[in-house]
């Protein structure tokens, strides 16, 4: 198969390209040449900024294109125009943030989508990200009518994750006994969902090979996992003997602890639906999730040896509780 990856040198796309090359596919990447310099010398690299001229796409034919780097509908329109019918299947990597009510549990692909107050807006912020991706989806359906697949991943985790969210928990557990008791947030039985980037990539590649179309929530694991299950698995995989201390939501919120970023994967009850989307359709089309321990161990190994982000990398929001803050919160919880 001739595969075009729009992106492909950072995280999800990087795994996708690696797997495609391993499977013997002929891969072309389009990127600006900033992330992952020197990666994949055996592939064809088209260097362009998709906010500008896409003349580099003027020649060639691909069986499938997987677009990991479209954030505003203009990105999709320009690719559709540049490829002018010289691609079979087009896959847009969207997000579960497209839903109008992302907090409702059990959301299926048919749920209503978010609408932006200003459909011309292009600034990607926490408020506009989902609405913009919904417009990207509409642009994809129009520009690649009848041959478009949209995946809506939940939290993507694993080696090379630049966001540091799941990785923070892995590194927290990797501190072992020296890290002391672990603050475990909220309801032990609250469901959590995420997908190893390598499993998402394998599913996407399979859909490309089979030319499937449609819209798919893409998260894991296959069987529902609780916050307790996640933290216990990570502790066991990394051999951390320190106990978990469950601290309830009201206390954490009263102490000003920030859900999701300061305490990754923790969401207040009212927002828990974001971690309970319906993934039946992805499972029915071949999604396989590797054992959690493998994701934990591989993420730990990668994080321990990952080079620091390049100086010119865009700034990222802070992630995770500082050790002193965690200790102070635990002391206050126990003293209440
Ligand atoms: N992370 C999550 O938890 C999560 C959850 C749901 C959905 N998603 C979606 O998953 C997708 C995957 O992101 P990723 O970072 O893992 O993908 P990736 O393909 O590994 O990395 C992004 C790629 O896009 C290229 N790129 C960025 N801006 C560009 C531009 N203006 N012109 C040309 N190329 C550009 C980058 O290379 P250069 O920097 O060299 O240009 C890089 O190759 C995103 O669409 C995101 O919305 C992520």
Coordinates of C-alpha atoms and ligand atoms in Angstrom, one line a residue:
X1 CA 0.0 0.0 0.0
X2 CA 1.1 3.6 -0.7
X3 CA 0.4 5.6 2.4
X4 CA 0.5 9.3 3.0
X5 CA 0.8 10.5 6.6
X6 CA 0.1 14.1 7.3
X7 CA 2.3 14.5 10.3
X8 CA 4.0 11.3 11.5
X9 CA 7.1 12.5 13.4
X10 CA 5.9 13.1 16.9
X11 CA 3.6 10.7 18.8
X12 CA 0.6 8.9 17.3
X13 CA 1.8 9.5 13.8
X14 CA 5.3 8.4 14.6
X15 CA 4.0 4.9 15.8
X16 CA 1.8 4.8 12.7
X17 CA 4.7 5.4 10.3
X18 CA 6.8 2.9 12.2
X19 CA 4.1 0.2 11.9
X20 CA 3.4 1.0 8.3
X21 CA 7.1 0.7 7.4
X22 CA 7.4 -2.6 9.4
X23 CA 4.4 -4.0 7.5
X24 CA 6.2 -3.2 4.2
X25 CA 4.1 -0.3 3.1
X26 CA 5.5 2.6 1.0
X27 CA 5.2 5.7 3.2
X28 CA 5.2 9.4 2.5
X29 CA 5.2 11.9 5.3
X30 CA 4.2 15.6 5.1
X31 CA 5.5 17.8 7.9
X32 CA 7.5 21.0 8.5
X33 CA 10.7 19.3 9.4
X34 CA 10.6 20.4 13.0
X35 CA 9.6 17.4 15.1
X36 CA 11.7 14.2 15.2
X37 CA 14.5 15.3 12.9
X38 CA 16.2 12.4 11.2
X39 CA 13.3 10.0 11.7
X40 CA 12.4 7.4 9.1
X41 CA 15.2 7.9 6.4
X42 CA 13.6 5.0 4.5
X43 CA 10.4 7.0 3.9
X44 CA 9.7 9.9 1.5
X45 CA 9.5 13.2 3.3
X46 CA 7.5 16.2 1.9
X47 CA 8.4 19.3 3.8
X48 CA 5.7 21.9 3.9
X49 CA 3.7 24.0 6.3
X50 CA 0.0 23.0 5.9
X51 CA -0.9 26.6 6.7
X52 CA 0.8 27.6 3.4
X53 CA 1.2 26.2 0.0
X54 CA 0.8 22.4 -0.5
X55 CA 2.4 22.2 -3.9
X56 CA 4.5 19.3 -2.7
X57 CA 1.4 17.2 -3.0
X58 CA 0.9 18.1 -6.7
X59 CA 2.3 14.7 -7.9
X60 CA 1.8 11.2 -6.7
X61 CA -1.0 8.8 -5.9
X62 CA -1.7 7.1 -2.5
X63 CA -4.0 4.3 -1.5
X64 CA -4.7 6.0 1.8
X65 CA -3.9 9.2 3.6
X66 CA -4.0 9.5 7.4
X67 CA -4.2 13.0 8.7
X68 CA -2.9 13.4 12.2
X69 CA -2.3 17.2 12.0
X70 CA -5.6 18.9 10.9
X71 CA -6.9 21.2 13.6
X72 CA -8.9 23.7 11.6
X73 CA -11.3 23.0 8.6
X74 CA -9.0 24.9 6.3
X75 CA -6.3 22.3 6.8
X76 CA -8.7 19.6 5.4
X77 CA -10.0 21.8 2.6
X78 CA -6.5 22.5 1.4
X79 CA -5.4 18.9 1.5
X80 CA -8.6 17.8 -0.4
X81 CA -7.9 20.4 -3.1
X82 CA -4.2 19.6 -3.3
X83 CA -4.7 15.9 -3.6
X84 CA -7.5 16.4 -6.2
X85 CA -8.7 12.8 -6.1
X86 CA -5.3 11.1 -6.1
X87 CA -5.9 9.3 -2.8
X88 CA -8.1 6.3 -2.0
X89 CA -9.2 6.4 1.6
X90 CA -8.7 9.6 3.7
X91 CA -8.6 9.2 7.5
X92 CA -9.0 12.2 9.7
X93 CA -7.8 11.9 13.3
X94 CA -10.4 13.8 15.3
X95 CA -11.2 13.5 19.0
X96 CA -13.9 12.6 21.5
X97 CA -13.9 16.3 22.4
X98 CA -16.2 16.9 19.3
X99 CA -19.3 16.0 21.2
X100 CA -21.8 18.7 22.3
X101 CA -22.1 17.0 25.7
X102 CA -18.7 15.3 26.2
X103 CA -19.7 14.6 29.8
X104 CA -22.5 12.2 29.0
X105 CA -21.6 8.6 29.7
X106 CA -21.9 6.0 27.0
X107 CA -21.6 8.5 24.1
X108 CA -21.9 6.8 20.7
X109 CA -20.7 8.2 17.4
X110 CA -24.2 9.4 16.6
X111 CA -24.4 11.9 19.5
X112 CA -24.8 15.6 18.6
X113 CA -21.5 17.5 17.9
X114 CA -20.3 20.8 19.4
X115 CA -20.9 23.9 17.4
X116 CA -18.6 26.9 17.6
X117 CA -20.1 30.3 18.5
X118 CA -17.9 31.7 15.7
X119 CA -17.5 29.1 12.9
X120 CA -14.8 31.3 11.3
X121 CA -12.6 31.1 14.5
X122 CA -9.2 29.4 13.9
X123 CA -7.5 29.9 17.3
X124 CA -7.2 26.4 18.8
X125 CA -7.9 26.7 22.6
X126 CA -9.5 24.4 25.2
X127 CA -12.8 26.0 24.3
X128 CA -12.6 25.7 20.5
X129 CA -10.6 22.5 20.0
X130 CA -13.7 20.2 19.9
X131 CA -15.8 22.5 17.7
X132 CA -12.9 23.0 15.3
X133 CA -12.4 19.3 15.0
X134 CA -16.1 18.9 14.3
X135 CA -15.8 21.3 11.4
X136 CA -12.7 19.4 10.2
X137 CA -14.9 16.2 10.2
X138 CA -17.5 18.0 8.1
X139 CA -14.8 19.3 5.7
X140 CA -13.4 15.7 5.4
X141 CA -16.8 14.2 4.7
X142 CA -17.3 16.8 2.0
X143 CA -13.8 16.8 0.5
X144 CA -13.4 13.0 0.5
X145 CA -17.0 12.0 0.0
X146 CA -17.6 8.2 0.2
X147 CA -14.0 7.4 1.1
X148 CA -13.5 9.1 4.5
X149 CA -12.9 7.5 7.9
X150 CA -13.0 9.6 11.0
X151 CA -11.5 8.3 14.2
X152 CA -12.3 10.1 17.5
X153 CA -9.6 9.0 20.0
X154 CA -9.9 9.5 23.7
X155 CA -6.7 10.2 25.7
X156 CA -3.8 8.8 23.8
X157 CA -0.9 7.4 25.9
X158 CA 2.4 5.6 25.7
X159 CA 5.9 6.2 24.6
X160 CA 6.6 9.5 22.9
X161 CA 3.5 11.2 24.5
X162 CA 4.4 14.9 24.5
X163 CA 1.6 15.8 26.9
X164 CA 2.9 14.0 30.0
X165 CA -0.5 13.1 31.5
X166 CA -0.5 9.3 31.7
X167 CA 3.3 9.5 31.9
X168 CA 3.0 11.5 35.1
X169 CA 1.2 8.6 36.8
X170 CA 3.8 6.2 35.5
X171 CA 6.6 8.3 36.8
X172 CA 4.8 8.8 40.1
X173 CA 4.5 5.1 40.6
X174 CA 8.1 4.6 39.5
X175 CA 9.3 6.6 42.5
X176 CA 8.6 3.5 44.5
X177 CA 8.7 3.4 48.3
X178 CA 10.7 6.6 48.4
X179 CA 7.8 8.5 46.9
X180 CA 5.7 7.7 50.0
X181 CA 1.9 7.0 50.0
X182 CA 0.2 7.8 46.7
X183 CA -2.7 10.2 46.6
X184 CA -5.4 8.4 44.7
X185 CA -8.0 10.8 43.5
X186 CA -11.8 10.6 43.7
X187 CA -13.9 7.4 43.3
X188 CA -11.9 4.2 43.2
X189 CA -14.6 2.7 41.0
X190 CA -14.8 5.6 38.5
X191 CA -14.2 4.4 35.0
X192 CA -11.1 5.5 33.1
X193 CA -10.4 5.2 29.4
X194 CA -7.3 5.8 27.2
X195 CA -5.6 4.2 24.3
X196 CA -2.0 3.2 23.8
X197 CA -0.9 5.2 20.7
X198 CA 0.5 1.9 19.2
X199 CA -2.9 0.2 19.5
X200 CA -4.6 3.3 17.9
X201 CA -2.0 3.2 15.1
X202 CA -2.5 -0.5 14.5
X203 CA -6.3 0.0 14.2
X204 CA -5.9 2.9 11.8
X205 CA -3.5 1.0 9.7
X206 CA -5.9 -1.9 9.5
X207 CA -8.7 0.4 8.4
X208 CA -6.4 1.9 5.7
X209 CA -5.5 -1.6 4.5
X210 CA -9.2 -2.6 4.3
X211 CA -10.4 0.8 3.0
X212 CA -13.1 1.1 5.6
X213 CA -15.2 4.3 6.0
X214 CA -17.3 5.7 8.8
X215 CA -16.9 7.4 12.2
X216 CA -15.4 5.6 15.2
X217 CA -14.8 6.4 18.9
X218 CA -11.3 5.1 19.6
X219 CA -10.4 4.4 23.2
X220 CA -9.7 1.5 25.5
X221 CA -9.2 -0.8 27.2
X222 CA -11.5 -3.5 25.8
X223 CA -13.1 -4.2 29.2
X224 CA -14.0 -1.3 31.4
X225 CA -11.2 -0.2 33.7
X226 CA -11.5 1.7 37.0
X227 CA -9.2 4.3 38.5
X228 CA -8.4 1.7 41.2
X229 CA -7.6 -0.9 38.5
X230 CA -5.3 1.6 36.7
X231 CA -3.4 2.7 39.8
X232 CA -3.1 -0.9 41.1
X233 CA -1.8 -2.2 37.8
X234 CA 0.7 0.6 37.5
X235 CA 1.9 0.0 41.1
X236 CA 2.2 -3.7 40.5
X237 CA 3.9 -3.4 37.1
X238 CA 6.5 -1.0 38.6
X239 CA 6.9 -2.8 41.9
X240 CA 5.8 0.2 44.1
X241 CA 5.0 -1.0 47.6
X242 CA 3.6 2.3 48.8
X243 CA -0.1 2.3 49.7
X244 CA -2.8 4.2 47.8
X245 CA -4.7 6.8 49.9
X246 CA -8.0 7.6 48.4
X247 CA -8.9 11.3 48.8
X248 CA -12.4 12.3 47.8
X249 CA -13.5 14.7 45.1
X250 CA -15.0 17.4 47.3
X251 CA -11.8 17.6 49.4
X252 CA -9.6 17.9 46.3
X253 CA -11.8 20.5 44.7
X254 CA -11.9 22.5 48.0
X255 CA -8.1 22.4 48.0
X256 CA -8.1 23.8 44.5
X257 CA -6.6 20.7 42.9
X258 CA -7.0 20.9 39.1
X259 CA -8.7 17.9 37.5
X260 CA -7.1 16.3 34.4
X261 CA -3.9 18.3 34.3
X262 CA -2.8 18.7 37.9
X263 CA -4.1 15.2 38.7
X264 CA -4.1 13.5 35.3
X265 CA -7.0 11.3 34.4
X266 CA -9.0 12.5 37.4
X267 CA -12.3 14.1 36.5
X268 CA -15.0 15.2 38.9
X269 CA -18.1 12.9 38.8
X270 CA -20.1 15.3 36.7
X271 CA -17.5 15.1 33.9
X272 CA -16.8 11.4 34.2
X273 CA -18.6 10.6 30.9
X274 CA -15.6 11.8 29.0
X275 CA -13.9 8.6 30.2
X276 CA -16.9 6.3 29.3
X277 CA -17.4 6.6 25.6
X278 CA -18.9 3.7 23.7
X279 CA -16.1 1.9 21.8
X280 CA -18.2 -1.0 20.5
X281 CA -17.8 0.1 16.8
X282 CA -14.0 0.2 17.1
X283 CA -13.9 -3.2 18.9
X284 CA -16.1 -4.6 16.2
X285 CA -13.7 -3.4 13.5
X286 CA -10.6 -5.0 15.0
X287 CA -9.4 -2.7 17.8
X288 CA -7.1 -4.7 20.1
X289 CA -5.7 -3.2 23.3
X290 CA -2.4 -4.5 24.7
X291 CA -2.2 -5.4 28.4
X292 CA -2.0 -2.3 30.6
X293 CA 1.2 -3.5 32.3
X294 CA 2.9 -3.4 28.9
X295 CA 1.8 0.2 28.3
X296 CA 3.0 1.2 31.8
X297 CA 6.4 -0.5 31.5
X298 CA 7.1 0.8 28.0
X299 CA 6.1 4.3 29.0
X300 CA 8.3 4.1 32.0
X301 CA 11.3 2.9 30.0
X302 CA 10.8 5.6 27.4
X303 CA 10.3 8.4 30.0
X304 CA 13.4 7.4 31.8
X305 CA 15.5 7.8 28.6
X306 CA 13.6 10.5 26.7
X307 CA 15.6 13.5 25.7
X308 CA 14.3 16.9 27.0
X309 CA 11.9 18.8 24.7
X310 CA 13.8 20.9 22.2
X311 CA 14.3 24.5 23.3
X312 CA 12.1 25.8 20.4
X313 CA 9.2 23.3 21.2
X314 CA 5.9 25.1 21.9
X315 CA 5.3 25.5 25.6
X316 CA 3.1 22.9 27.2
X317 CA 0.8 23.3 30.2
X318 CA 2.2 22.0 33.5
X319 CA 1.1 18.5 34.4
X320 CA 1.0 16.6 37.7
X321 CA 1.1 17.3 41.4
X322 CA 4.5 18.4 42.8
X323 CA 5.7 16.0 45.5
X324 CA 5.5 18.6 48.2
X325 CA 1.9 19.5 47.2
X326 CA 0.9 15.8 47.2
X327 CA 2.4 15.4 50.7
X328 CA 0.7 18.5 52.0
X329 CA -2.6 17.4 50.6
X330 CA -2.3 13.9 52.2
X331 CA -1.4 15.5 55.6
X332 CA -4.4 17.8 55.4
X333 CA -6.7 14.9 54.4
X334 CA -5.5 12.8 57.3
X335 CA -5.8 15.6 59.8
X336 CA -9.3 16.6 58.8
Ligands
LIG1 N1 -2.9 13.3 22.5 C1 -4.1 12.9 22.8 O1 -4.5 12.5 23.9 C2 -5.2 13.1 21.7 C3 -6.5 12.7 22.0 C4 -7.4 12.8 20.9 C5 -7.1 13.2 19.7 N2 -5.8 13.5 19.4 C6 -5.4 13.9 18.1 O2 -4.4 13.1 17.6 C7 -3.6 13.7 16.6 C8 -2.3 13.2 16.8 O3 -1.3 14.1 17.2 P1 0.2 13.7 17.4 O4 1.0 14.8 17.9 O5 0.3 12.4 18.1 O6 0.6 13.4 15.8 P2 1.9 13.2 15.1 O7 1.7 13.0 13.7 O8 2.8 12.2 15.8 O9 2.6 14.7 15.3 C9 2.2 15.9 14.7 C10 2.8 16.0 13.3 O10 2.2 17.0 12.5 C11 3.3 17.8 12.0 N3 2.8 19.2 11.9 C12 2.3 19.9 12.9 N4 1.9 21.1 12.4 C13 2.1 21.1 11.1 C14 1.9 22.1 10.0 N5 1.5 23.3 10.3 N6 2.2 21.7 8.8 C15 2.7 20.5 8.5 N7 3.0 19.6 9.5 C16 2.7 19.9 10.7 C17 4.4 17.6 12.9 O11 5.7 17.8 12.3 P3 6.5 19.2 12.3 O12 6.4 19.7 13.7 O13 7.9 18.8 11.9 O14 5.8 20.0 11.3 C18 4.3 16.2 13.3 O15 4.8 15.3 12.3 C19 -4.0 15.1 16.6 O16 -4.8 15.4 15.5 C20 -4.8 15.3 17.9 O17 -5.8 16.3 17.8 C21 -4.8 13.5 20.4

